[in-house]
XYZ file of C-alpha atoms in Angstrom:
394
model
C 40.222 7.330 -5.224
C 36.768 9.261 -5.515
C 36.128 11.427 -2.103
C 32.449 10.615 -0.365
C 29.709 12.885 -2.106
C 27.803 14.947 0.286
C 24.173 15.530 -0.746
C 21.954 17.857 0.497
C 18.117 16.961 -0.008
C 14.634 18.330 1.064
C 11.312 16.523 0.372
C 7.830 17.562 2.031
C 5.472 14.915 1.222
C 5.313 11.322 0.799
C 5.416 11.474 -3.124
C 8.861 13.247 -2.755
C 10.500 11.166 -0.242
C 9.709 8.613 -2.497
C 11.374 10.089 -6.002
C 14.331 11.313 -3.556
C 14.995 7.189 -1.988
C 14.226 6.566 -5.672
C 17.464 8.737 -6.718
C 19.806 8.128 -4.186
C 19.333 4.812 -4.931
C 20.573 5.022 -7.959
C 23.050 7.613 -7.417
C 24.701 4.498 -5.054
C 24.359 1.894 -7.906
C 26.906 4.863 -9.932
C 28.862 6.934 -7.765
C 31.647 4.477 -7.191
C 32.305 6.250 -3.457
C 30.445 6.654 -0.616
C 27.234 9.183 -0.144
C 26.307 10.701 2.785
C 23.028 12.867 2.802
C 21.772 15.648 5.027
C 18.320 17.215 4.754
C 14.538 16.568 5.317
C 12.831 13.616 3.902
C 10.305 10.843 5.097
C 11.134 6.545 5.418
C 12.668 6.275 2.126
C 15.367 9.054 2.220
C 15.889 7.502 5.545
C 15.957 3.704 4.507
C 18.865 5.468 2.212
C 20.455 6.991 5.515
C 18.925 10.339 5.836
C 18.607 11.811 9.349
C 15.885 14.033 9.040
C 16.405 17.548 10.395
C 13.079 17.426 11.465
C 9.794 15.670 10.644
C 8.798 15.807 7.072
C 5.237 15.514 7.648
C 4.971 18.972 8.936
C 5.170 20.359 5.388
C 1.813 18.217 3.921
C 0.078 21.744 3.910
C -1.928 22.712 1.028
C -4.315 25.551 0.664
C -3.971 29.567 1.736
C -5.083 29.417 4.913
C -3.455 26.153 6.093
C -0.315 28.246 5.183
C -1.475 31.210 7.038
C -2.347 29.372 10.096
C 1.388 27.542 10.305
C 3.145 30.676 8.591
C 5.263 31.359 11.834
C 6.511 27.864 12.223
C 6.969 27.314 8.381
C 9.207 30.242 8.356
C 11.147 28.926 11.158
C 11.676 25.558 9.605
C 12.961 27.501 6.313
C 15.503 29.583 8.633
C 16.656 26.273 10.172
C 16.801 24.157 7.351
C 19.038 26.167 4.851
C 21.505 27.242 8.594
C 21.972 23.383 8.772
C 22.512 23.017 4.447
C 25.000 25.595 4.468
C 26.669 24.329 7.961
C 27.242 20.473 6.591
C 28.682 22.497 3.034
C 27.065 19.782 0.240
C 28.664 19.199 -2.979
C 24.782 19.465 -4.174
C 21.569 20.669 -3.192
C 18.425 18.835 -4.504
C 15.009 20.179 -3.763
C 12.000 17.768 -4.406
C 8.407 19.552 -4.993
C 6.809 21.142 -1.964
C 7.872 24.403 -3.366
C 6.472 26.597 -1.132
C 9.557 25.497 1.357
C 11.881 24.067 -1.051
C 12.405 27.180 -3.002
C 12.645 29.180 0.184
C 14.967 27.121 1.377
C 17.092 27.093 -2.114
C 16.648 31.039 -2.100
C 18.597 31.363 1.017
C 21.387 28.165 0.739
C 22.211 29.801 -2.646
C 22.858 33.494 -0.616
C 25.206 31.816 1.158
C 26.787 29.078 -1.140
C 26.453 30.916 -4.568
C 28.371 28.259 -6.354
C 26.659 25.211 -4.939
C 24.722 23.090 -8.143
C 21.010 23.596 -7.125
C 18.499 20.885 -8.678
C 14.815 21.116 -8.734
C 13.331 17.045 -8.810
C 9.314 17.923 -9.924
C 8.689 20.841 -12.205
C 6.802 23.833 -10.413
C 3.076 23.501 -12.266
C 4.472 27.139 -13.665
C 1.932 25.101 -16.473
C -0.996 26.209 -14.202
C -0.388 29.663 -12.565
C 2.387 32.053 -11.479
C 4.505 31.696 -15.097
C 6.493 34.641 -14.172
C 8.566 32.087 -11.133
C 9.798 30.156 -14.324
C 12.453 32.710 -14.912
C 12.563 33.842 -11.250
C 13.995 30.027 -10.905
C 17.533 30.506 -12.313
C 18.362 32.451 -9.912
C 18.962 29.775 -7.402
C 18.441 26.349 -9.264
C 20.651 24.989 -12.041
C 18.568 22.104 -13.750
C 15.116 20.912 -13.543
C 13.596 17.212 -13.571
C 10.814 17.030 -14.515
C 8.312 14.220 -14.079
C 5.522 15.053 -16.913
C 6.097 15.056 -20.385
C 5.181 17.843 -21.710
C 6.702 20.213 -18.686
C 10.239 20.963 -20.626
C 9.397 22.898 -23.753
C 6.619 24.815 -21.159
C 10.111 25.811 -18.876
C 11.528 26.557 -22.241
C 8.625 28.563 -23.778
C 8.420 30.039 -20.094
C 13.201 30.964 -20.138
C 12.903 28.671 -17.061
C 16.015 26.809 -16.443
C 17.317 23.397 -18.264
C 14.927 21.246 -18.110
C 15.137 17.250 -18.610
C 12.286 15.130 -18.769
C 13.118 11.789 -16.746
C 10.052 9.577 -16.476
C 7.638 9.451 -13.667
C 8.323 7.138 -10.959
C 4.153 5.501 -11.169
C 4.603 4.886 -14.713
C 7.095 1.536 -13.747
C 5.606 1.446 -10.167
C 5.569 -2.692 -10.344
C 2.608 -2.630 -8.183
C 0.431 -0.404 -9.940
C 1.540 -2.559 -13.080
C -0.002 -5.422 -11.547
C -3.297 -3.697 -11.307
C -3.076 -2.575 -14.675
C -2.668 -6.304 -15.831
C -5.709 -7.417 -13.818
C -7.592 -4.230 -14.988
C -6.808 -5.503 -18.444
C -8.070 -8.881 -17.662
C -11.310 -7.664 -15.910
C -14.617 -9.004 -17.596
C -17.269 -6.248 -17.201
C -20.793 -6.148 -17.327
C -23.084 -3.788 -18.941
C -25.776 -2.090 -17.311
C -28.858 -3.908 -15.790
C -26.557 -7.235 -15.038
C -27.064 -6.649 -11.136
C -23.399 -7.446 -10.612
C -21.869 -5.759 -7.145
C -19.662 -3.126 -8.433
C -16.771 -1.884 -6.412
C -16.150 1.545 -6.079
C -13.056 3.334 -4.308
C -13.330 7.058 -2.708
C -10.267 8.501 -2.350
C -10.689 12.097 -0.296
C -7.246 12.922 -0.715
C -4.063 12.674 1.980
C -4.505 16.040 3.561
C -6.517 16.867 6.426
C -8.134 19.935 4.690
C -8.957 18.308 1.275
C -10.734 14.874 3.771
C -12.548 17.281 5.510
C -13.717 18.989 2.602
C -14.643 16.188 0.188
C -15.610 13.534 2.644
C -19.603 14.751 3.395
C -19.874 14.658 -0.354
C -19.021 11.334 -0.447
C -21.007 10.098 2.440
C -24.027 11.536 0.228
C -22.524 9.593 -3.206
C -22.788 6.145 -0.791
C -26.455 7.173 0.099
C -27.315 8.067 -3.369
C -25.398 4.626 -4.944
C -26.928 2.012 -1.879
C -30.708 3.556 -2.832
C -29.943 2.405 -6.291
C -30.425 -0.304 -8.643
C -26.897 -1.301 -8.435
C -25.273 -3.390 -5.587
C -21.918 -1.199 -4.396
C -19.471 -2.225 -2.633
C -17.013 1.229 -1.094
C -13.247 1.503 -0.073
C -11.742 3.401 1.080
C -7.725 3.437 1.094
C -6.340 6.293 2.728
C -2.311 6.590 4.496
C -1.315 5.824 8.233
C -1.567 9.620 9.636
C -4.792 10.417 8.561
C -6.338 7.227 9.953
C -7.546 8.543 12.716
C -9.107 11.647 11.654
C -10.969 9.343 8.697
C -12.799 7.104 11.111
C -13.711 10.081 13.245
C -15.427 11.398 10.674
C -16.943 8.144 9.353
C -18.005 7.601 12.726
C -21.675 9.032 12.111
C -22.178 7.296 8.530
C -25.000 5.310 8.260
C -22.974 2.932 6.039
C -19.539 3.420 6.596
C -16.810 1.975 3.876
C -14.266 -0.369 4.445
C -11.351 1.658 5.322
C -7.550 0.517 4.384
C -4.571 2.030 5.103
C -1.088 -0.234 4.468
C -0.143 -0.452 1.258
C -0.590 -4.522 1.247
C -4.688 -3.377 1.526
C -4.274 -0.787 -0.755
C -2.966 -2.733 -4.216
C -5.851 -5.349 -4.077
C -8.538 -2.560 -3.319
C -7.188 -0.932 -6.472
C -7.074 -4.664 -8.481
C -11.091 -4.746 -7.224
C -11.920 -1.386 -8.231
C -14.609 -0.921 -10.951
C -14.619 2.622 -10.549
C -13.220 5.454 -7.873
C -14.453 8.933 -6.808
C -11.305 11.246 -6.140
C -9.721 14.274 -4.528
C -7.863 15.917 -7.485
C -4.442 15.046 -7.511
C -1.574 12.432 -8.346
C -3.888 9.811 -7.299
C -5.425 10.293 -10.678
C -2.245 9.858 -12.502
C -2.489 6.643 -11.109
C -5.791 5.307 -11.465
C -5.067 6.308 -14.954
C -1.689 4.350 -15.281
C -3.479 1.086 -13.537
C -6.432 1.083 -15.169
C -9.407 2.079 -13.086
C -12.187 4.583 -14.316
C -12.370 7.556 -12.153
C -14.400 11.049 -11.926
C -12.347 13.729 -9.895
C -13.360 16.115 -7.846
C -12.044 18.806 -5.588
C -13.255 21.632 -2.699
C -10.555 24.598 -1.684
C -10.904 26.669 0.372
C -11.972 30.421 0.156
C -8.947 32.083 0.177
C -7.901 29.408 -2.677
C -11.230 30.574 -4.622
C -10.158 34.067 -4.351
C -6.932 33.018 -6.249
C -8.869 31.232 -8.985
C -8.636 34.202 -11.127
C -4.759 33.305 -11.540
C -4.840 30.009 -12.401
C -3.869 29.512 -16.299
C -4.752 25.860 -17.347
C -7.700 24.329 -18.600
C -7.900 21.418 -16.296
C -6.551 20.096 -13.198
C -5.808 16.275 -13.609
C -2.701 15.048 -14.585
C -4.210 12.264 -17.571
C -6.132 15.187 -19.157
C -2.988 17.035 -19.736
C -1.026 14.928 -20.310
C -3.690 13.469 -23.171
C -3.851 16.736 -24.288
C -8.106 16.568 -23.579
C -10.771 15.949 -21.652
C -10.169 11.936 -20.250
C -11.289 12.313 -17.058
C -14.387 14.325 -16.018
C -13.695 17.276 -12.988
C -16.461 19.180 -10.329
C -15.009 21.829 -8.098
C -16.598 23.435 -5.596
C -19.836 23.846 -5.472
C -20.107 21.591 -8.932
C -19.371 18.837 -6.183
C -23.107 17.480 -6.475
C -23.442 13.854 -4.919
C -26.653 13.082 -7.861
C -23.495 13.632 -10.448
C -20.694 11.538 -8.972
C -23.247 8.606 -8.471
C -24.359 8.814 -11.666
C -20.533 9.083 -12.687
C -19.825 5.972 -10.775
C -22.739 3.676 -12.542
C -21.795 4.363 -15.901
C -18.213 3.763 -15.590
C -18.521 1.127 -13.145
C -20.592 -1.280 -16.298
C -19.307 -1.898 -19.799
C -20.469 1.633 -21.290
C -19.287 4.310 -23.986
C -18.195 6.542 -21.119
C -15.684 3.749 -19.773
C -14.200 2.818 -22.642
C -13.931 6.388 -23.812
C -11.913 7.089 -20.555
C -9.959 3.813 -20.675
C -8.608 4.474 -24.155
C -7.615 7.753 -22.794
C -5.788 5.793 -19.461
C -4.454 3.991 -22.638
C -2.713 6.825 -24.141
C -1.252 7.967 -21.329
C -0.099 5.043 -20.382
C 2.179 5.185 -23.578
C 3.159 8.214 -23.277
C 4.758 8.208 -20.343
C 6.690 5.202 -20.655
C 10.540 5.383 -20.054
C 13.104 2.556 -21.482
C 15.073 3.795 -18.171
C 13.522 4.140 -14.605
C 13.116 7.534 -13.691
C 15.827 7.410 -10.882
C 18.428 6.502 -13.000
C 17.452 8.904 -15.484
C 18.029 11.419 -12.993
C 21.339 10.510 -10.784
C 22.473 10.642 -14.452
C 21.597 14.565 -14.942
C 22.726 15.341 -11.615
C 26.117 12.966 -12.299
C 26.796 15.171 -15.557
C 25.575 18.626 -13.604
C 28.222 17.456 -10.582
C 31.127 16.782 -13.400
C 30.299 20.171 -14.949
C 30.081 22.418 -11.648
C 32.418 20.341 -9.698
C 35.312 18.716 -11.291
C 37.636 17.897 -8.633
C 34.945 15.367 -7.067
C 35.606 13.092 -10.108
């Protein structure tokens, strides 16, 4: 009889929690025995039986200034999490994204449990900056599960751990596919038609992103409202940021319709003619859903000092996957409302700009399609590694 599999798993953000939930569900389908969990995660992993060591939203921080402000608590959580995992003596540790936290935990655990297999789900962005991280990972990571198709080649070039592309959950997400199907059927009017257009405002899911971008979005709304094209504005956000968003919108003369739940988000994406979005995973979501978008981002002052260390030519994932500039990007002082507003007008109508962008989105879509779901492919790699490292389990 196969003995129970004890899996330690750490996810620091909503996207990582969803990946973890999919992975554990896939493992349960393939593993003949019981699976028990320990570690850190959110709703998706808790639905799979995880009792999180603490509220994982504490790890949703971005930007050097935020990390510095929360450093004492972050270091304490690293120590506590590593100690809890060591005490549990699991059969494997899976760390998902959030490398500032998860990799530090993995290094501590590896020092005390040197034979414990460690898998890193979501390749760190070594292709963007600090390439030296890739070979260093070999000391505490046995295998990397990549969600972007170009990452295995990058990790091999940089002498990182063995890396397998397992696919991205968004490529097969049924809601994304439904929005894509609706967008493919949409009749897009030419410029000058006078038809009302729907514009999504997506300022990000972290407090710092939202605080820095919403003032610019306010000016974009004002510019578009004063123009000849009638626009309707919608602002999907996440529950934990709803209060902040509504507080920042309080003095806007015109307010976008704020939506919070997933049941409201997907109709907004389906109806959207264009989006103005913070750079991040949402750009890939929009690209796969075939919603034209212009990307913008503002970072804190410390991150600006580090800008010269960034190696990649773009911060937009669809651009990296297509290997050319599909989505226009504006950063820091270049986030000018007049420019964003003009892009919104062009991309929300049947123009050369819109047609070129959705052609690029179709290329991204095709390059990311896989026969099997990412969770199943990730489970395959994990079980193969367990068979190699822990044959007594089988």
